[in-house]
XYZ file of C-alpha atoms in Angstrom:
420
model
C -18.655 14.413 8.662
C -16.705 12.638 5.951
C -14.700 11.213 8.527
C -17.772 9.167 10.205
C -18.525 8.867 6.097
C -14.820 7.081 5.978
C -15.135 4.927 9.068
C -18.726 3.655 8.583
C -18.014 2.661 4.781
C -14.937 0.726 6.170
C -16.578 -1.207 9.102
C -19.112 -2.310 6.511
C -17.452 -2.986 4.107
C -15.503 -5.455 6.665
C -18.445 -6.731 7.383
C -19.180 -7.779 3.689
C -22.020 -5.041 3.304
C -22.466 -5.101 -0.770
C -20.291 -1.715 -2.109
C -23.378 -0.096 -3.191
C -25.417 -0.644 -0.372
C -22.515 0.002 2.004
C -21.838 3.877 0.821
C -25.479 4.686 0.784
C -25.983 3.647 4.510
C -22.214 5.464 5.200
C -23.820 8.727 3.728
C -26.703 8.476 6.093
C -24.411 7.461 8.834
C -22.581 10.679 8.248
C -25.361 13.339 8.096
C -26.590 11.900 11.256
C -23.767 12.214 12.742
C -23.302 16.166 11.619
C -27.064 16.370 12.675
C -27.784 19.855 10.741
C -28.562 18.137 7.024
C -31.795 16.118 6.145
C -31.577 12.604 5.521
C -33.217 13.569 2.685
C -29.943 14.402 0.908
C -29.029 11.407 0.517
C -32.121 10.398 -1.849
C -31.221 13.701 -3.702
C -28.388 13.263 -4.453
C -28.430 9.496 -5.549
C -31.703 11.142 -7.761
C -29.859 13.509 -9.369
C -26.770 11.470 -10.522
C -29.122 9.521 -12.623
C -30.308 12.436 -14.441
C -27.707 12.659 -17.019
C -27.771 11.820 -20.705
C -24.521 10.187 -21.545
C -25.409 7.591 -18.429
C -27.762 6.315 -20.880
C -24.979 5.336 -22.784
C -24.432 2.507 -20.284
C -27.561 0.089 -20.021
C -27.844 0.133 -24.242
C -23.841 -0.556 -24.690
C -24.280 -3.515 -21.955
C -27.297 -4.714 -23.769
C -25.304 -4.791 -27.207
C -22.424 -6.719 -25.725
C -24.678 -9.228 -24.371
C -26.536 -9.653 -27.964
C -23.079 -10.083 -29.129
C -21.223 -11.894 -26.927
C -23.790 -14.613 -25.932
C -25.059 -15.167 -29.755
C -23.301 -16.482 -33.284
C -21.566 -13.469 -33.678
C -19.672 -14.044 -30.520
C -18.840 -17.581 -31.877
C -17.376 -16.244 -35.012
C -14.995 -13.992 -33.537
C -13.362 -16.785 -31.570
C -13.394 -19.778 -34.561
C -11.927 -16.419 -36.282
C -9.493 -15.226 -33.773
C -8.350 -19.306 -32.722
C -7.733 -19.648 -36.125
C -5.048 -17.063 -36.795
C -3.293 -17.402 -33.367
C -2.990 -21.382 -33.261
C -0.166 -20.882 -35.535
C 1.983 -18.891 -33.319
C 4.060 -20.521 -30.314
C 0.993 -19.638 -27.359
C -1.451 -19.540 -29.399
C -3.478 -20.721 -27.637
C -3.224 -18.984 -24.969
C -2.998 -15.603 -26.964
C -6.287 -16.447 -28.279
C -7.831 -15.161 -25.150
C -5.735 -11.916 -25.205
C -7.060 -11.248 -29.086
C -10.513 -12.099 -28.306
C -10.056 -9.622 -25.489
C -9.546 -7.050 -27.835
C -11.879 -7.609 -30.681
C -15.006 -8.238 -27.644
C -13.734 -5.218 -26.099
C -15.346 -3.432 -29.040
C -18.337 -4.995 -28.450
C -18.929 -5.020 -24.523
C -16.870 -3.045 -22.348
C -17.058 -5.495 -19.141
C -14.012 -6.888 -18.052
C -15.913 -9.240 -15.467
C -18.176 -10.446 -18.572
C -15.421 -10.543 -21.001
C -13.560 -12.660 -18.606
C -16.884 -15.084 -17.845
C -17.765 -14.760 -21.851
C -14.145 -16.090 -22.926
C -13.023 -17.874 -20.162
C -15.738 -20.801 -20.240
C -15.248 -21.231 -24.111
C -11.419 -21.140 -23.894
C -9.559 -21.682 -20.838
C -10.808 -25.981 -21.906
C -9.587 -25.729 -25.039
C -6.272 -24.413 -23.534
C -6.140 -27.069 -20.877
C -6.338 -30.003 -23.520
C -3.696 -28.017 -25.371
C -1.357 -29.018 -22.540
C -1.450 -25.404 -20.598
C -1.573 -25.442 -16.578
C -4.862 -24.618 -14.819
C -3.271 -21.640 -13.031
C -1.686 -20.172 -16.367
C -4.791 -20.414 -18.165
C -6.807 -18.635 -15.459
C -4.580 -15.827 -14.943
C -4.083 -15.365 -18.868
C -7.984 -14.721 -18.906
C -8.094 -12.682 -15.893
C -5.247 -10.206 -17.112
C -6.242 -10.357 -20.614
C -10.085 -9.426 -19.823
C -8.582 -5.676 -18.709
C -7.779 -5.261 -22.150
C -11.867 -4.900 -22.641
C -12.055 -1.513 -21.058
C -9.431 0.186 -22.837
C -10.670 -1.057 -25.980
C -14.056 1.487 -26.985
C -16.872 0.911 -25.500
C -15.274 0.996 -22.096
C -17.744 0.973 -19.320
C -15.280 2.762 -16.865
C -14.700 5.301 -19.370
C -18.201 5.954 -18.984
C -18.626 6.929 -15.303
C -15.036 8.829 -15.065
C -16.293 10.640 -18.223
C -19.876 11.783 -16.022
C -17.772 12.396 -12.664
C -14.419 14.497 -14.595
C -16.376 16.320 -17.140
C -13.774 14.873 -19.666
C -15.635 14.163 -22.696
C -16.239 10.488 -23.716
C -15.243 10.355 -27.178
C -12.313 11.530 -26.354
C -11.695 8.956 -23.290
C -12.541 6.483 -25.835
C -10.152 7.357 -28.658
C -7.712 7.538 -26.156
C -7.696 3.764 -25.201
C -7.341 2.269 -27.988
C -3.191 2.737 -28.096
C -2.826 1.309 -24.434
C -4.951 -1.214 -25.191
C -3.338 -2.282 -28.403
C -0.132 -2.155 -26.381
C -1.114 -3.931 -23.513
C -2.403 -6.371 -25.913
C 0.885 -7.174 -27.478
C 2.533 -7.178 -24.480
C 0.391 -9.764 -23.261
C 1.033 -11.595 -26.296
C 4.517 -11.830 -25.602
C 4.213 -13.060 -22.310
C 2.113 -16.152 -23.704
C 4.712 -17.199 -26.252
C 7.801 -16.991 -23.457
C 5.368 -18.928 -21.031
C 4.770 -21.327 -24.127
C 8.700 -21.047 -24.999
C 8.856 -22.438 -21.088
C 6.984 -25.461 -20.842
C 8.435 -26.615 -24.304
C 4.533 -25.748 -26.086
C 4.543 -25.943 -29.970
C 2.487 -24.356 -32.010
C -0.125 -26.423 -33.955
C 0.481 -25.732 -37.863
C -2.662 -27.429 -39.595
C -3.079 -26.704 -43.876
C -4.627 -22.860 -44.058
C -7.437 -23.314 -45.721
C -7.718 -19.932 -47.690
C -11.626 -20.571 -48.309
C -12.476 -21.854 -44.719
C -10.541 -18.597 -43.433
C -12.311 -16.271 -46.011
C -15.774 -17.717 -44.579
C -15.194 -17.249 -41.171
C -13.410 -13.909 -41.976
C -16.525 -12.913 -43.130
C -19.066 -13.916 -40.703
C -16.819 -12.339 -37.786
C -16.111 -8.746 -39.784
C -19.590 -7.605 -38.419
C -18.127 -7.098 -35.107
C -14.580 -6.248 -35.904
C -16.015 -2.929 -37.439
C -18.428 -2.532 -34.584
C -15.797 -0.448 -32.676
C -13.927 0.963 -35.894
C -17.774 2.238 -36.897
C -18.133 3.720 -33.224
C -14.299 5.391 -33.430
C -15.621 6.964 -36.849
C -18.566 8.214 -35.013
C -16.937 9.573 -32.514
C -14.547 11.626 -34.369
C -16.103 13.071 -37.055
C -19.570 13.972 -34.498
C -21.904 11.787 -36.215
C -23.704 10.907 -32.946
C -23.414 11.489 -29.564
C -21.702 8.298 -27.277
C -25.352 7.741 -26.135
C -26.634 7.882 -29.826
C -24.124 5.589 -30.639
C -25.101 3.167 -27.887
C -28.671 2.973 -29.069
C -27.234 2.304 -32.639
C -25.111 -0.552 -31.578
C -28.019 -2.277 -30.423
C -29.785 -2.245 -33.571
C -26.748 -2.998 -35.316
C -26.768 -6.037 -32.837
C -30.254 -6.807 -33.513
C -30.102 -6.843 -37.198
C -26.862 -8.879 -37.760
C -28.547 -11.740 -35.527
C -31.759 -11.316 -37.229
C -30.814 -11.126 -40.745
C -27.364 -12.687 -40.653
C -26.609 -15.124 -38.332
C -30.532 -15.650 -37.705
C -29.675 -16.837 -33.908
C -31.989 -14.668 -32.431
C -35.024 -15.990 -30.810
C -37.797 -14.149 -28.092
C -35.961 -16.590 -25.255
C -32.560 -15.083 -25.941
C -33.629 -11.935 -26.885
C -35.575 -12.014 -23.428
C -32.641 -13.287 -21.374
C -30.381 -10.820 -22.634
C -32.569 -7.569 -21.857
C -33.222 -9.413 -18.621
C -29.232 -10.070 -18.221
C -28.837 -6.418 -19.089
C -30.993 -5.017 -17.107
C -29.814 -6.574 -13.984
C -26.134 -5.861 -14.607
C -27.583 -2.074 -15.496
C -28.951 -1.835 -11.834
C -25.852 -3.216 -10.113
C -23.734 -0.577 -11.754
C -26.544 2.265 -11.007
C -26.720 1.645 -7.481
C -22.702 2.097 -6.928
C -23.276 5.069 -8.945
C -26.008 6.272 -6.663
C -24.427 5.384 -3.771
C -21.026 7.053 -4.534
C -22.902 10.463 -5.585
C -24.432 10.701 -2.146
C -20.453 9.953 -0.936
C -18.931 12.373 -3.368
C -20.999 15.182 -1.869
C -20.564 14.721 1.433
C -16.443 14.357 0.945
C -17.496 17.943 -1.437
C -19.258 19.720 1.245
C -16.397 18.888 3.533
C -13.519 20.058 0.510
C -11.929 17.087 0.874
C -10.929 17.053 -2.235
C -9.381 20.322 -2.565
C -7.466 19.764 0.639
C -6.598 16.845 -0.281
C -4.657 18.273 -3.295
C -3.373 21.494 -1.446
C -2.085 19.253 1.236
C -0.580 16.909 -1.507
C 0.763 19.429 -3.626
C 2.532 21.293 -1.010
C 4.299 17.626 0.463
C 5.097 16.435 -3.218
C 6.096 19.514 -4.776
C 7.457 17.731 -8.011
C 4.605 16.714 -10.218
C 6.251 13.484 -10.951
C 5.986 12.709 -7.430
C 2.543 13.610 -7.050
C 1.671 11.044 -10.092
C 3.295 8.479 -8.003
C 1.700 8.781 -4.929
C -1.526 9.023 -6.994
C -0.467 5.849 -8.669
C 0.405 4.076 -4.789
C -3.506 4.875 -3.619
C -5.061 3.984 -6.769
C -2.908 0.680 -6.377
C -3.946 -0.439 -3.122
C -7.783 0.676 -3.400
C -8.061 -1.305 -6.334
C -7.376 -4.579 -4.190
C -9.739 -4.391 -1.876
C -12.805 -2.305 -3.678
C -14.261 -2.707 -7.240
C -13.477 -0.857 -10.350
C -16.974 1.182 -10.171
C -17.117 2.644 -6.546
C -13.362 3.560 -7.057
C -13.577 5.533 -9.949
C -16.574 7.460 -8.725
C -15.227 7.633 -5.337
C -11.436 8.926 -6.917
C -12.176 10.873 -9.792
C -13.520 13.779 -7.809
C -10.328 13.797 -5.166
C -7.627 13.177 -8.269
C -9.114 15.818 -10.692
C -8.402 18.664 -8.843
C -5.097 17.442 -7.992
C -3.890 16.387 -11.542
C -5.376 20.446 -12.280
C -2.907 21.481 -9.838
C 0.046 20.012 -11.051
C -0.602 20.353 -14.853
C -1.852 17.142 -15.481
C -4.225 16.620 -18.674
C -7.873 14.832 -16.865
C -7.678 12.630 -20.069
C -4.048 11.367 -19.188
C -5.885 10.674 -15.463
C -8.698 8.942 -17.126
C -6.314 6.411 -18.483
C -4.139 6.145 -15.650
C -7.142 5.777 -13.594
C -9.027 3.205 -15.949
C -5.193 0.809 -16.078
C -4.643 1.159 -12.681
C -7.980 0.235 -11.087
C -8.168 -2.609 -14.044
C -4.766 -4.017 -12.473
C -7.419 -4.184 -9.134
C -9.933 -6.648 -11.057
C -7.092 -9.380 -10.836
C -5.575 -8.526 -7.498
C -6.335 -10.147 -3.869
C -7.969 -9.447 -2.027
C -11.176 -9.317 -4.071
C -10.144 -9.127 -7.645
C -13.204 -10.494 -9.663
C -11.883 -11.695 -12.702
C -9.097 -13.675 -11.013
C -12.142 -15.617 -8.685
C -13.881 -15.821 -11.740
C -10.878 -17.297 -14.207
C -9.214 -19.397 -11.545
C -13.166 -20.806 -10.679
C -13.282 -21.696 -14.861
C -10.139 -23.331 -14.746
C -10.477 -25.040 -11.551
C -7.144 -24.032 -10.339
C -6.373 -22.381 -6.482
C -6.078 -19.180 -5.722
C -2.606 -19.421 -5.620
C -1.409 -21.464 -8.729
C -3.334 -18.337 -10.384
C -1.488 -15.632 -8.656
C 1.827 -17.412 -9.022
C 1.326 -17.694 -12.888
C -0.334 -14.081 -13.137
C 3.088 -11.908 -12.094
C 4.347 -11.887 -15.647
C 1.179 -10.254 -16.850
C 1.099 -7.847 -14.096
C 4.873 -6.062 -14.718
C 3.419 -6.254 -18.030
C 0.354 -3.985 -17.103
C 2.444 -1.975 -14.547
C 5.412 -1.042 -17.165
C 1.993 0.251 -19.273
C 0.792 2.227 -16.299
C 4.067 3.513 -15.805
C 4.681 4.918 -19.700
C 0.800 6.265 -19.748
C 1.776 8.548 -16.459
C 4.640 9.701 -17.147
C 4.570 10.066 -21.469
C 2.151 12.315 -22.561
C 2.353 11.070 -26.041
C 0.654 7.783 -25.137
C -3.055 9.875 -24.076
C -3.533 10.651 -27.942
C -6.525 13.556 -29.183
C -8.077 13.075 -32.314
């Protein structure tokens, strides 16, 4: 049964069958195929992965980064962010990688983190005297840095497949993220360093700074408030999710006093639809996940590893390899939900900590966001800076060793997966 499962999901998904859509009619393919099981499993099971209280956590953290990120607030944090970083050799282009970080507190989207920034700064860089192709594949690495950074939207659905708890998943990001962050920030100065860039050096005005200091600090405590939270139990992830949005609401209402019933409208119509995109991979890759269950796949799958790859760092690799070339081809939702259940019982087998997997997981399939064949912030960043495909991917290897020698310290250094 999984097998028709495998081979049906494949010839649609050649056939450019929408992910979600695509494992839902796979599922049905298979239990026809088995002919003893209801076709009515398939409903159940999509049914049931719905019913779970941290998934509300999702919809109400997408609506808060949209509040955010589309409103005055969102403004702020870039004058504030462009302001500190035009002084450095690539500023510029760091810009995007700091604005990364501070909206990945806010949103936990790559793909709108890398629409979000990208429009407002990948212009700026161009007139700054930065190539199309550099500029693109800056944003599309640096938007990866938005789900390490708490909320995390991955984090999310590897935290309702693994069991792991989210608070923990989320405290856990925030030193790769940091890291990959200042890794990326190195790589814009030597690109900078390159093409002979200097850094602008205008009079810091200590009063201008202190204003817009103050009108961005709203969201730079958003995710220091949620980290707080978190750790000392103050409210559950879903809890928290519900609170951002008021926090959201109130800071455009009383602060900024940017909101209006047309943008408030747009962005719980924006938030809805994005909502329902990542529910239906989530539905779809339940019915998937039980089939592949039913069959122990998964437990096979690590038996049969484990006894091939005896030594653990090994089996980490290999892990590493599949993740690698799945995250090409399919998105960062389906292949977490798809994944998680196969990996977790492996990484039990060989000692590894399901938190250390989480992260692993979240980097590696993030590297997939800005990798051919599909790699949606790359089509997104090189369609914002009008550059070709492949002026983008030429630029974009600097970032990726970058992101890979990451990947590389979080599986194999223990010390990097930090509990609070």
């Amino acid at each position: 049964m999984s097998l028709a499962l495998i081979l049906a999901f494949v010839a649609l998904m050649i056939a450019v069958i929408p992910v979600a859509h695509a494992l839902v009619i796979a599922s049905g393919a298979a239990l026809l195929w088995n002919g003893d099981m209801p076709l009515m499993l398939v409903a159940q099971q999509m049914f049931q992965q719905t019913q779970s209280f941290p998934m509300l956590a999702l919809p109400f953290f997408i609506l808060a980064g949209t509040l955010i990120m589309e409103g005055k607030l969102g403004e702020e944090l870039l004058r504030f962010s462009g302001e500190i970083m035009q002084r450095l050799r690539g500023g510029a282009l760091s810009t995007t990688v700091v604005g990364s970080v501070v909206f990945g507190g806010v949103s936990g989207s790559a793909v709108a983190n890398a629409s979000a920034l990208g429009s407002v700064l990948i212009p700026w860089q161009k007139r700054q005297g930065y190539p199309a192709g550099l500029c693109a594949a800056n944003n599309a690495t640096s938007a990866v840095i938005d789900i390490l950074i708490p909320p995390s939207i991955p984090m999310i659905l590897y935290a309702v497949v693994s069991g792991v708890s989210i608070g923990d998943l989320f405290m856990a990001g925030v030193l790769p993220g940091i890291l990959m962050a200042a890794g990326f920030v190195g790589v814009c100065w030597w690109k900078a360093r390159g093409l002979d860039v200097r850094a602008e050096a205008p009079p810091l005005e200590v009063g201008r700074l202190l204003r817009l200091a103050f009108f961005a600090l709203p969201a730079l405590i958003l995710p220091v408030l949620i980290l707080v939270a978190l750790r000392f139990g103050f409210a559950t992830p879903t809890e928290i999710a519900v609170m951002a949005v008021i926090y959201a609401l109130l800071m455009s209402v009383l602060l900024y006093r940017d909101m209006s019933w047309a943008r408030f409208h747009k962005a719980m119509i924006d938030a809805g639809v994005a909502t329902g995109i990542v529910m239906m991979v989530i539905m779809g890759s339940a019915a998937a996940s039980w089939i592949l269950t039913y069959d122990e796949v998964p437990q096979r799958f690590a038996d049969w590893v484990s006894t091939t790859l005896q030594s653990p760092w090994l089996v980490i690799l290999a892990m590493n390899l599949i993740m690698l070339a799945i995250g090409g081809p399919l998105d960062l939702a389906p292949a977490i939900l798809l994944l998680a259940p196969i990996f977790v019982p492996l990484a039990a087998q060989i000692g590894l900590d399901p938190l250390q997997l989480g992260l692993i997981m979240v980097i590696n399939l993030g590297i997939g966001l800005y990798t051919p064949p599909v790699g949606t912030t790359l089509f997104i960043s090189s369609t914002i800076a009008g550059s070709t495909m492949g002026e983008t991917v030429r630029a974009l290897w600097p970032f990726f060793w970058v992101a890979i020698a990451l990947l590389a310290l979080v599986s194999y250094v223990p010390a990097l997966t930090i509990r609070f």
